[in-house]
Amino acid sequence: MDVRSENSSVQVVRWAKLPGQVIQRTRLQVWFIRVCSSILIWTCLVQLVSVGELWHPKFFTGVFNNINVSTRLSSEATTVVTTPPPPPLPPPRNYISNGFLKVSCNGGLNQMRAAICDMVAVARLLNLTLVVPELDKKSFWADPSDFEDIFNVAHFIDSLRDEVRIVKRLPKRFSKKYGYRPLQMPPVSWSSEKYYLEQILPLFNKHKVIHFNRTDARLANNGISFHLQKLRCRTNFHALKFTPSIEALGNKLVHLLQEKGPFLALHLRYEMDMLAFSGCTHGCTIEEADELKRLRYAFPWWREKDIVSEERRSQGLCPLTPEEATLILQALGFDQNTQIYIASGEIYGSEKRLAELRATFPRVVKKETLLDPEELRQFQNHSSQMAALDFMVSVASNVFVPSYDGNMAKLVEGHRRYLGFKKTIQLNRRKLVELIDLHQNGTLSWNEFSNAVKSSHEDRMGQPKHRTIITEKPKEEDYFYANPEECFCETSNCTNSQVSPVSNTIQ
């Protein structure tokens, strides 16, 4: 046999195998392409869902839920609940800013809340850019919370954009890192618009940033333009929303209380800081009185040191003790079935000072008894966040009774007026301590005492009224935030007849 023919036949055999190999290789390539394409498509889909969640979180969830349950929904009737879209944001106000206003609020939650409203009005008056306020971290409470830990920052900025430009922080060129030092100063207390226009505004020609390092009561109660008064209210009642976590827990507290019927919120301001600051030691032991005095001397910004407790009490300048508050609630006609929520921090003297209140009103509760400890854990050691929960419950209560007219009492009162003049019993402490002493020494019988308490408070139930104005003594006149009457009507000539109170009593 010829060698060449043998080699040729071998070559033919080898070449004969090639078409099958080509087909197999082609199929392998197609399969590989399909796998890669599937991976690419799923990757794109996952990325699309992730991006979509940032824009419209509920859209993609709804799409996939509909796909998963389509067969089940076809056989049973369903009710579709749609959440209305949020109202459109107001268009931003277009103005040339005269500079940046930085503010550091001082005091407790409600003092700072009022100050924030004032500073928004000042920024609007002077055409300034407001930096999100800093909260007090150095006071007695030492609460480390920042603005965004208590209030919804995005809502605060967006809801006021048609009035004031608000930024989260100063531009870098005005930071300490770049050596910039803003002018620091406290504005004068109870100041008018004229003061800010003539004394503060010219300072922005030289200083592009001014830092107000104290903000408590720096804007007058009265004599302010109608538009700015309305802006103070708008900030207070609408722009300053609490964070979602605070609102969720506050609403849960309200729901738990309302499930059991109407309830009274008692703001029992019998706490260590208040007693030390005011010098009120009625009902305390000698040891407790000494402890409170030492505390008062330890804080330099509590200027008044030598205080005679009984003198202050007789002048109505002390918070009612838990025992006095119990007596007054009884005298006002609240019976033992009344559900009472104690809106306060830790009562000085702890549970032993609440014994009489609990014995008289068995349905006394606090947030600590209504909620699981785990639910409150995130708010522990954050007094302002805890105060925000009490604020929400107090505003929602059927009746609100503050034992002292501090900042929380005043702001809750104003909020309740704004919501339809919900019943707020403004205790006349000067009259009450006189009546209590007369009853306890046997001069007044129970019926005489109770009738006197009721008659002295007939016109102190949160009814519509005009603010009392004392031009030369703004600290002694009615506080704007306790009765922001300009916000109850649409015109500057607001009268009592233009608003009607809402009956809101505990049966």
Short mmCIF file of C-alpha atoms in Angstrom, two decimals:
data_model
loop_
_atom_site.label_atom_id
_atom_site.label_comp_id
_atom_site.label_asym_id
_atom_site.label_seq_id
_atom_site.Cartn_x
_atom_site.Cartn_y
_atom_site.Cartn_z
CA MET A 1 0.00 0.00 0.00
CA ASP A 2 1.26 3.45 -0.83
CA VAL A 3 2.43 5.42 2.11
CA ARG A 4 1.06 8.71 0.70
CA SER A 5 -2.38 7.19 0.22
CA GLU A 6 -2.31 5.96 3.83
CA ASN A 7 -1.37 9.40 5.09
CA SER A 8 -4.04 10.89 2.92
CA SER A 9 -6.68 8.64 4.39
CA VAL A 10 -5.54 9.58 7.89
CA GLN A 11 -5.90 13.24 7.00
CA VAL A 12 -9.37 12.58 5.62
CA VAL A 13 -10.35 10.88 8.87
CA ARG A 14 -8.97 13.79 10.89
CA TRP A 15 -10.78 16.34 8.77
CA ALA A 16 -13.95 14.31 8.99
CA LYS A 17 -14.07 14.92 12.76
CA LEU A 18 -13.86 18.70 12.41
CA PRO A 19 -17.57 19.51 11.68
CA GLY A 20 -18.70 17.81 14.94
CA GLN A 21 -16.12 19.67 16.93
CA VAL A 22 -17.21 22.96 15.40
CA ILE A 23 -20.86 22.27 16.31
CA GLN A 24 -19.93 21.34 19.89
CA ARG A 25 -17.78 24.44 20.25
CA THR A 26 -20.56 26.64 18.87
CA ARG A 27 -23.08 25.26 21.35
CA LEU A 28 -20.64 25.89 24.18
CA GLN A 29 -20.25 29.50 23.09
CA VAL A 30 -24.03 30.02 22.90
CA TRP A 31 -24.48 28.55 26.38
CA PHE A 32 -21.69 30.74 27.75
CA ILE A 33 -23.24 33.86 26.18
CA ARG A 34 -26.64 33.01 27.64
CA VAL A 35 -25.22 32.56 31.15
CA CYS A 36 -23.30 35.84 30.94
CA SER A 37 -26.36 37.65 29.61
CA SER A 38 -28.53 36.31 32.43
CA ILE A 39 -25.99 37.41 35.03
CA LEU A 40 -25.76 40.84 33.43
CA ILE A 41 -29.55 41.26 33.29
CA TRP A 42 -30.03 40.25 36.94
CA THR A 43 -27.19 42.54 38.00
CA CYS A 44 -28.81 45.45 36.17
CA LEU A 45 -32.18 44.62 37.70
CA VAL A 46 -30.75 44.56 41.25
CA GLN A 47 -29.02 47.88 40.65
CA LEU A 48 -32.22 49.36 39.24
CA VAL A 49 -34.21 48.28 42.29
CA SER A 50 -31.56 49.69 44.64
CA VAL A 51 -31.57 53.06 42.88
CA GLY A 52 -35.33 53.03 42.65
CA GLU A 53 -35.63 52.47 46.41
CA LEU A 54 -33.79 55.74 46.97
CA TRP A 55 -36.27 57.65 44.83
CA HIS A 56 -39.57 55.85 45.35
CA PRO A 57 -39.19 53.21 48.07
CA LYS A 58 -42.78 52.02 47.89
CA PHE A 59 -42.99 51.69 44.14
CA PHE A 60 -40.78 48.65 43.58
CA THR A 61 -41.98 46.97 46.74
CA GLY A 62 -45.53 47.32 45.49
CA VAL A 63 -44.63 45.93 42.07
CA PHE A 64 -43.00 42.78 43.45
CA ASN A 65 -45.71 42.26 46.03
CA ASN A 66 -48.32 42.42 43.29
CA ILE A 67 -46.44 39.84 41.25
CA ASN A 68 -46.09 37.47 44.22
CA VAL A 69 -49.69 37.59 45.33
CA SER A 70 -51.47 38.05 41.99
CA THR A 71 -52.92 34.53 41.98
CA ARG A 72 -54.16 34.85 45.53
CA LEU A 73 -55.72 38.29 44.97
CA SER A 74 -57.67 37.04 41.98
CA SER A 75 -59.82 34.85 44.23
CA GLU A 76 -60.52 37.24 47.11
CA ALA A 77 -61.67 40.83 47.49
CA THR A 78 -59.10 43.31 48.78
CA THR A 79 -59.12 46.88 50.01
CA VAL A 80 -56.30 49.01 48.66
CA VAL A 81 -55.18 51.75 51.05
CA THR A 82 -53.16 54.47 49.37
CA THR A 83 -51.14 57.05 51.26
CA PRO A 84 -51.72 60.53 49.88
CA PRO A 85 -48.55 62.14 48.55
CA PRO A 86 -47.01 64.85 50.73
CA PRO A 87 -48.02 68.40 49.82
CA PRO A 88 -45.70 70.07 47.34
CA LEU A 89 -42.92 72.14 48.82
CA PRO A 90 -43.42 75.90 48.72
CA PRO A 91 -41.19 77.68 46.21
CA PRO A 92 -38.04 79.05 47.86
CA ARG A 93 -38.00 82.74 48.66
CA ASN A 94 -35.56 84.56 46.45
CA TYR A 95 -33.53 87.16 48.34
CA ILE A 96 -29.96 88.38 48.70
CA SER A 97 -28.71 87.16 52.06
CA ASN A 98 -27.02 89.72 54.29
CA GLY A 99 -24.99 87.03 56.06
CA PHE A 100 -25.16 83.91 58.17
CA LEU A 101 -26.82 83.71 61.58
CA LYS A 102 -25.48 80.98 63.84
CA VAL A 103 -27.31 80.36 67.10
CA SER A 104 -26.62 78.28 70.22
CA CYS A 105 -29.77 77.69 72.20
CA ASN A 106 -29.67 77.47 75.98
CA GLY A 107 -31.97 75.81 78.50
CA GLY A 108 -34.33 72.85 78.34
CA LEU A 109 -36.23 71.53 75.35
CA ASN A 110 -39.12 73.98 75.40
CA GLN A 111 -37.01 77.05 76.13
CA MET A 112 -34.88 76.08 73.14
CA ARG A 113 -37.99 75.43 71.03
CA ALA A 114 -39.26 78.95 71.62
CA ALA A 115 -35.80 80.37 70.92
CA ILE A 116 -35.60 78.56 67.58
CA CYS A 117 -38.92 80.13 66.56
CA ASP A 118 -37.61 83.56 67.56
CA MET A 119 -34.40 83.11 65.59
CA VAL A 120 -36.31 82.09 62.46
CA ALA A 121 -38.27 85.33 62.76
CA VAL A 122 -35.06 87.36 63.26
CA ALA A 123 -33.44 85.73 60.22
CA ARG A 124 -36.53 86.57 58.15
CA LEU A 125 -36.57 90.17 59.39
CA LEU A 126 -32.88 90.76 58.55
CA ASN A 127 -32.76 88.68 55.33
CA LEU A 128 -30.17 86.30 56.76
CA THR A 129 -29.28 82.68 56.12
CA LEU A 130 -29.95 80.68 59.27
CA VAL A 131 -27.67 77.80 60.24
CA VAL A 132 -29.50 74.87 61.85
CA PRO A 133 -29.40 75.77 65.57
CA GLU A 134 -27.10 74.14 68.08
CA LEU A 135 -28.72 72.76 71.22
CA ASP A 136 -27.56 73.20 74.80
CA LYS A 137 -25.24 70.44 76.02
CA LYS A 138 -23.75 72.23 79.05
CA SER A 139 -26.79 72.94 81.22
CA PHE A 140 -27.89 71.02 84.32
CA TRP A 141 -29.32 68.20 82.17
CA ALA A 142 -26.10 67.67 80.13
CA ASP A 143 -28.11 66.22 77.25
CA PRO A 144 -25.78 65.40 74.30
CA SER A 145 -28.62 65.50 71.74
CA ASP A 146 -28.13 67.49 68.55
CA PHE A 147 -30.92 69.20 66.62
CA GLU A 148 -31.33 66.23 64.29
CA ASP A 149 -31.69 63.87 67.27
CA ILE A 150 -34.89 65.64 68.32
CA PHE A 151 -36.30 67.45 65.30
CA ASN A 152 -36.81 66.43 61.68
CA VAL A 153 -34.11 68.56 60.02
CA ALA A 154 -35.22 68.07 56.40
CA HIS A 155 -38.79 69.05 57.25
CA PHE A 156 -37.58 72.09 59.21
CA ILE A 157 -35.53 73.35 56.27
CA ASP A 158 -38.03 72.55 53.52
CA SER A 159 -41.18 73.79 55.25
CA LEU A 160 -39.71 77.26 55.83
CA ARG A 161 -37.93 77.69 52.49
CA ASP A 162 -40.47 80.25 51.28
CA GLU A 163 -39.52 82.48 54.22
CA VAL A 164 -35.94 81.80 55.30
CA ARG A 165 -32.94 80.08 53.76
CA ILE A 166 -31.67 77.48 56.23
CA VAL A 167 -28.44 75.50 55.86
CA LYS A 168 -27.11 72.59 57.92
CA ARG A 169 -23.68 74.09 58.38
CA LEU A 170 -21.60 77.13 57.51
CA PRO A 171 -19.63 77.16 54.23
CA LYS A 172 -16.07 75.90 54.67
CA ARG A 173 -14.58 79.34 54.23
CA PHE A 174 -16.26 80.40 57.49
CA SER A 175 -15.07 77.41 59.53
CA LYS A 176 -12.51 77.40 62.34
CA LYS A 177 -10.34 75.14 60.21
CA TYR A 178 -9.72 78.08 57.90
CA GLY A 179 -9.10 80.47 60.78
CA TYR A 180 -12.45 82.28 60.64
CA ARG A 181 -13.79 83.66 63.91
CA PRO A 182 -17.40 84.87 63.84
CA LEU A 183 -18.61 87.68 66.06
CA GLN A 184 -20.09 86.11 69.20
CA MET A 185 -22.70 87.97 71.21
CA PRO A 186 -25.97 87.55 73.07
CA PRO A 187 -28.76 89.78 71.75
CA VAL A 188 -30.60 91.91 74.31
CA SER A 189 -33.56 90.17 75.96
CA TRP A 190 -37.12 90.99 74.89
CA SER A 191 -35.86 93.07 71.95
CA SER A 192 -38.01 94.79 69.35
CA GLU A 193 -37.68 94.72 65.57
CA LYS A 194 -36.10 98.18 65.77
CA TYR A 195 -33.24 96.81 67.90
CA TYR A 196 -32.42 94.09 65.38
CA LEU A 197 -32.70 96.42 62.37
CA GLU A 198 -30.67 99.25 63.86
CA GLN A 199 -28.22 97.47 66.17
CA ILE A 200 -27.69 93.99 64.70
CA LEU A 201 -28.12 94.32 60.94
CA PRO A 202 -25.28 96.90 60.50
CA LEU A 203 -22.88 94.43 62.14
CA PHE A 204 -23.26 92.13 59.12
CA ASN A 205 -21.51 94.74 56.97
CA LYS A 206 -18.30 93.87 58.80
CA HIS A 207 -19.01 90.32 60.00
CA LYS A 208 -20.52 87.91 57.52
CA VAL A 209 -21.26 85.48 60.35
CA ILE A 210 -22.70 86.41 63.74
CA HIS A 211 -23.05 83.81 66.46
CA PHE A 212 -25.80 84.39 69.04
CA ASN A 213 -24.50 82.41 72.03
CA ARG A 214 -27.67 82.93 74.09
CA THR A 215 -31.15 82.88 72.67
CA ASP A 216 -33.66 82.67 75.55
CA ALA A 217 -36.39 85.33 75.31
CA ARG A 218 -34.48 87.55 72.87
CA LEU A 219 -37.57 88.72 70.95
CA ALA A 220 -40.40 90.74 72.47
CA ASN A 221 -43.82 89.24 73.14
CA ASN A 222 -45.67 92.20 71.65
CA GLY A 223 -45.14 95.01 69.17
CA ILE A 224 -43.85 92.57 66.54
CA SER A 225 -45.28 92.74 63.00
CA PHE A 226 -48.22 90.45 62.29
CA HIS A 227 -46.33 88.50 59.63
CA LEU A 228 -43.42 87.71 61.97
CA GLN A 229 -45.80 86.67 64.75
CA LYS A 230 -47.47 84.27 62.32
CA LEU A 231 -44.04 82.98 61.30
CA ARG A 232 -43.18 82.25 64.94
CA CYS A 233 -46.36 80.18 65.13
CA ARG A 234 -45.74 78.43 61.84
CA THR A 235 -42.28 77.42 63.01
CA ASN A 236 -43.59 76.22 66.37
CA PHE A 237 -46.69 74.34 65.23
CA HIS A 238 -45.61 73.04 61.82
CA ALA A 239 -41.88 73.29 61.07
CA LEU A 240 -40.58 71.83 64.34
CA LYS A 241 -41.68 68.22 63.93
CA PHE A 242 -40.04 65.62 66.12
CA THR A 243 -37.99 62.83 64.58
CA PRO A 244 -39.91 59.77 63.31
CA SER A 245 -38.67 57.65 66.25
CA ILE A 246 -39.88 60.18 68.84
CA GLU A 247 -43.21 60.69 67.05
CA ALA A 248 -43.79 56.94 66.77
CA LEU A 249 -43.22 56.33 70.48
CA GLY A 250 -45.13 59.45 71.51
CA ASN A 251 -48.11 58.39 69.41
CA LYS A 252 -47.95 54.93 70.96
CA LEU A 253 -48.13 56.45 74.44
CA VAL A 254 -51.16 58.53 73.43
CA HIS A 255 -52.84 55.48 71.90
CA LEU A 256 -52.24 53.36 75.02
CA LEU A 257 -53.80 56.05 77.19
CA GLN A 258 -56.76 56.73 74.91
CA GLU A 259 -57.57 53.02 74.77
CA LYS A 260 -58.36 53.23 78.47
CA GLY A 261 -60.49 56.36 78.14
CA PRO A 262 -60.01 60.12 78.65
CA PHE A 263 -56.92 61.15 80.59
CA LEU A 264 -55.43 64.10 82.43
CA ALA A 265 -51.79 65.06 81.95
CA LEU A 266 -50.23 66.38 85.15
CA HIS A 267 -46.98 68.24 84.57
CA LEU A 268 -45.56 67.69 88.03
CA ARG A 269 -42.52 69.97 87.98
CA TYR A 270 -41.21 68.70 91.28
CA GLU A 271 -37.75 67.84 90.05
CA MET A 272 -34.31 68.46 91.54
CA ASP A 273 -33.23 71.20 89.13
CA MET A 274 -36.45 73.19 89.59
CA LEU A 275 -36.36 72.98 93.39
CA ALA A 276 -32.68 73.92 93.54
CA PHE A 277 -33.11 76.81 91.10
CA SER A 278 -36.25 78.22 92.72
CA GLY A 279 -35.11 77.61 96.31
CA CYS A 280 -38.42 75.90 97.07
CA THR A 281 -38.05 73.31 99.81
CA HIS A 282 -41.58 73.13 101.26
CA GLY A 283 -42.25 69.51 102.17
CA CYS A 284 -38.55 68.54 102.05
CA THR A 285 -36.47 67.22 104.94
CA ILE A 286 -33.61 69.30 106.36
CA GLU A 287 -31.11 67.04 104.57
CA GLU A 288 -32.93 67.47 101.26
CA ALA A 289 -33.08 71.25 101.69
CA ASP A 290 -29.33 71.35 102.31
CA GLU A 291 -28.69 69.21 99.22
CA LEU A 292 -30.77 71.55 97.04
CA LYS A 293 -28.98 74.61 98.42
CA ARG A 294 -25.55 73.11 97.65
CA LEU A 295 -26.69 72.37 94.12
CA ARG A 296 -27.90 75.94 93.63
CA TYR A 297 -24.54 77.32 94.69
CA ALA A 298 -22.70 74.87 92.42
CA PHE A 299 -24.17 76.33 89.21
CA PRO A 300 -22.90 79.88 88.57
CA TRP A 301 -25.64 80.75 86.05
CA TRP A 302 -28.28 80.33 88.77
CA ARG A 303 -27.62 83.81 90.05
CA GLU A 304 -30.03 84.03 92.97
CA LYS A 305 -28.47 82.17 95.89
CA ASP A 306 -30.02 83.23 99.21
CA ILE A 307 -33.70 82.33 98.99
CA VAL A 308 -36.32 82.06 101.72
CA SER A 309 -38.48 79.15 100.63
CA GLU A 310 -41.69 80.03 102.49
CA GLU A 311 -41.63 83.60 101.16
CA ARG A 312 -41.42 82.34 97.59
CA ARG A 313 -44.17 79.83 98.21
CA SER A 314 -46.53 82.49 99.62
CA GLN A 315 -45.85 84.59 96.48
CA GLY A 316 -46.89 81.69 94.26
CA LEU A 317 -43.38 81.25 92.89
CA CYS A 318 -42.93 77.58 93.84
CA PRO A 319 -44.18 74.47 92.06
CA LEU A 320 -46.90 72.62 93.95
CA THR A 321 -45.66 69.60 95.86
CA PRO A 322 -47.10 66.21 94.81
CA GLU A 323 -49.24 66.26 97.98
CA GLU A 324 -50.55 69.76 97.22
CA ALA A 325 -51.29 68.78 93.61
CA THR A 326 -53.28 65.78 94.87
CA LEU A 327 -55.40 67.99 97.11
CA ILE A 328 -56.07 70.51 94.32
CA LEU A 329 -57.14 67.85 91.81
CA GLN A 330 -59.60 66.51 94.38
CA ALA A 331 -60.90 70.01 95.07
CA LEU A 332 -61.42 70.62 91.35
CA GLY A 333 -63.72 67.60 91.22
CA PHE A 334 -61.56 64.86 89.71
CA ASP A 335 -62.48 61.51 91.25
CA GLN A 336 -60.51 58.33 91.89
CA ASN A 337 -61.39 56.90 88.46
CA THR A 338 -59.51 59.70 86.69
CA GLN A 339 -56.65 58.42 84.54
CA ILE A 340 -53.61 60.61 85.24
CA TYR A 341 -50.39 60.67 83.22
CA ILE A 342 -47.43 62.22 85.05
CA ALA A 343 -45.48 64.26 82.54
CA SER A 344 -42.14 64.89 84.20
CA GLY A 345 -38.65 63.62 84.80
CA GLU A 346 -37.62 61.97 88.05
CA ILE A 347 -39.66 63.31 90.97
CA TYR A 348 -37.45 64.59 93.80
CA GLY A 349 -37.88 62.17 96.67
CA SER A 350 -38.79 59.41 94.24
CA GLU A 351 -41.85 57.19 94.72
CA LYS A 352 -42.38 58.07 98.38
CA ARG A 353 -43.46 61.58 97.31
CA LEU A 354 -46.03 60.05 94.94
CA ALA A 355 -47.58 57.76 97.55
CA GLU A 356 -50.46 60.12 98.40
CA LEU A 357 -51.19 60.82 94.75
CA ARG A 358 -51.30 57.11 93.91
CA ALA A 359 -53.47 56.32 96.94
CA THR A 360 -56.00 58.97 95.93
CA PHE A 361 -55.86 58.30 92.18
CA PRO A 362 -55.04 54.62 91.58
CA ARG A 363 -54.93 55.10 87.80
CA VAL A 364 -51.69 57.12 87.85
CA VAL A 365 -49.25 56.14 85.10
CA LYS A 366 -45.93 57.34 83.66
CA LYS A 367 -44.16 56.58 80.41
CA GLU A 368 -41.90 54.21 82.34
CA THR A 369 -44.90 52.12 83.42
CA LEU A 370 -46.68 52.18 80.05
CA LEU A 371 -43.73 51.22 77.86
CA ASP A 372 -41.31 48.34 77.83
CA PRO A 373 -37.86 49.37 79.18
CA GLU A 374 -36.34 48.38 75.84
CA GLU A 375 -38.52 50.94 74.04
CA LEU A 376 -37.19 53.73 76.23
CA ARG A 377 -33.58 52.58 76.19
CA GLN A 378 -32.57 54.78 73.24
CA PHE A 379 -33.92 57.85 75.04
CA GLN A 380 -32.25 57.21 78.38
CA ASN A 381 -29.82 59.96 79.48
CA HIS A 382 -31.35 62.25 76.85
CA SER A 383 -33.61 64.49 78.90
CA SER A 384 -34.77 66.56 75.93
CA GLN A 385 -35.88 63.49 74.01
CA MET A 386 -37.76 62.21 77.05
CA ALA A 387 -39.32 65.66 77.44
CA ALA A 388 -40.45 65.48 73.80
CA LEU A 389 -42.48 62.35 74.62
CA ASP A 390 -44.13 64.12 77.58
CA PHE A 391 -44.80 67.14 75.36
CA MET A 392 -46.68 65.02 72.81
CA VAL A 393 -48.80 63.31 75.48
CA SER A 394 -49.56 66.62 77.22
CA VAL A 395 -50.72 68.27 74.00
CA ALA A 396 -52.98 65.29 73.22
CA SER A 397 -54.50 64.95 76.71
CA ASN A 398 -58.12 65.76 77.49
CA VAL A 399 -57.07 68.05 80.33
CA PHE A 400 -53.63 69.49 81.02
CA VAL A 401 -52.68 70.64 84.54
CA PRO A 402 -49.19 72.09 85.12
CA SER A 403 -48.04 72.44 88.73
CA TYR A 404 -45.68 75.27 87.70
CA ASP A 405 -45.78 77.76 84.83
CA GLY A 406 -42.36 76.98 83.34
CA ASN A 407 -41.45 76.78 79.68
CA MET A 408 -43.08 73.40 79.03
CA ALA A 409 -46.31 74.47 80.72
CA LYS A 410 -46.44 77.64 78.63
CA LEU A 411 -45.65 76.03 75.29
CA VAL A 412 -48.07 73.16 75.82
CA GLU A 413 -50.76 75.68 76.79
CA GLY A 414 -50.16 77.65 73.59
CA HIS A 415 -50.18 74.48 71.49
CA ARG A 416 -53.49 73.42 73.03
CA ARG A 417 -55.00 76.85 72.37
CA TYR A 418 -53.91 76.56 68.75
CA LEU A 419 -55.57 73.14 68.48
CA GLY A 420 -58.96 74.50 69.54
CA PHE A 421 -58.61 75.79 73.10
CA LYS A 422 -58.33 72.37 74.71
CA LYS A 423 -58.80 72.58 78.47
CA THR A 424 -55.68 73.72 80.30
CA ILE A 425 -56.10 74.53 83.98
CA GLN A 426 -53.74 77.39 84.80
CA LEU A 427 -53.30 77.07 88.53
CA ASN A 428 -53.23 80.26 90.57
CA ARG A 429 -50.55 79.04 92.94
CA ARG A 430 -50.53 82.18 95.09
CA LYS A 431 -54.22 81.78 95.82
CA LEU A 432 -53.97 78.00 96.14
CA VAL A 433 -51.24 77.88 98.81
CA GLU A 434 -53.29 80.36 100.85
CA LEU A 435 -56.37 78.14 100.57
CA ILE A 436 -54.40 74.96 101.28
CA ASP A 437 -52.95 76.42 104.49
CA LEU A 438 -56.41 77.61 105.60
CA HIS A 439 -57.88 74.18 104.99
CA GLN A 440 -55.06 72.30 106.69
CA ASN A 441 -55.20 74.49 109.82
CA GLY A 442 -58.94 73.87 110.07
CA THR A 443 -60.13 77.34 109.08
CA LEU A 444 -61.84 76.07 105.90
CA SER A 445 -63.96 72.95 105.72
CA TRP A 446 -63.55 70.63 102.75
CA ASN A 447 -66.63 72.00 100.98
CA GLU A 448 -65.53 75.59 101.55
CA PHE A 449 -62.05 74.79 100.35
CA SER A 450 -63.26 72.94 97.22
CA ASN A 451 -65.73 75.69 96.29
CA ALA A 452 -63.05 78.35 96.72
CA VAL A 453 -60.62 76.42 94.49
CA LYS A 454 -63.24 75.95 91.76
CA SER A 455 -64.46 79.55 91.80
CA SER A 456 -60.93 80.94 91.62
CA HIS A 457 -60.27 78.96 88.42
CA GLU A 458 -63.45 79.44 86.42
CA ASP A 459 -61.69 81.82 84.03
CA ARG A 460 -58.37 79.92 84.03
CA MET A 461 -59.32 76.97 81.81
CA GLY A 462 -57.55 77.99 78.60
CA GLN A 463 -60.43 80.05 77.22
CA PRO A 464 -59.81 82.60 74.44
CA LYS A 465 -58.44 85.87 75.76
CA HIS A 466 -56.02 88.63 74.85
CA ARG A 467 -52.49 88.66 76.22
CA THR A 468 -51.85 90.98 79.14
CA ILE A 469 -49.27 93.58 78.10
CA ILE A 470 -46.94 95.23 80.63
CA THR A 471 -44.70 97.42 78.49
CA GLU A 472 -41.92 98.08 81.02
CA LYS A 473 -41.95 94.56 82.52
CA PRO A 474 -41.98 91.98 79.71
CA LYS A 475 -41.07 89.14 82.10
CA GLU A 476 -44.29 89.75 84.02
CA GLU A 477 -46.65 90.01 81.04
CA ASP A 478 -48.30 87.09 79.25
CA TYR A 479 -45.82 85.03 77.27
CA PHE A 480 -46.34 84.99 73.51
CA TYR A 481 -45.97 81.22 73.20
CA ALA A 482 -48.55 80.57 75.93
CA ASN A 483 -51.19 82.57 74.07
CA PRO A 484 -50.18 83.30 70.45
CA GLU A 485 -53.50 84.96 69.68
CA GLU A 486 -52.28 86.35 66.33
CA CYS A 487 -52.22 82.78 65.06
CA PHE A 488 -55.88 82.01 65.71
CA CYS A 489 -57.23 84.22 62.94
CA GLU A 490 -56.26 85.52 59.51
CA THR A 491 -56.25 89.26 60.22
CA SER A 492 -54.24 91.43 62.56
CA ASN A 493 -57.44 92.67 64.24
CA CYS A 494 -58.17 89.34 65.92
CA THR A 495 -60.87 89.39 68.59
CA ASN A 496 -62.07 86.78 71.04
CA SER A 497 -65.34 86.48 69.13
CA GLN A 498 -63.48 85.13 66.09
CA VAL A 499 -62.53 81.93 67.90
CA SER A 500 -64.61 79.50 69.89
CA PRO A 501 -63.34 77.13 72.57
CA VAL A 502 -63.68 73.37 72.32
CA SER A 503 -65.29 71.59 75.25
CA ASN A 504 -62.81 69.01 76.45
CA THR A 505 -63.59 67.70 79.92
CA ILE A 506 -63.07 64.36 81.55
CA GLN A 507 -66.45 62.85 82.35
#
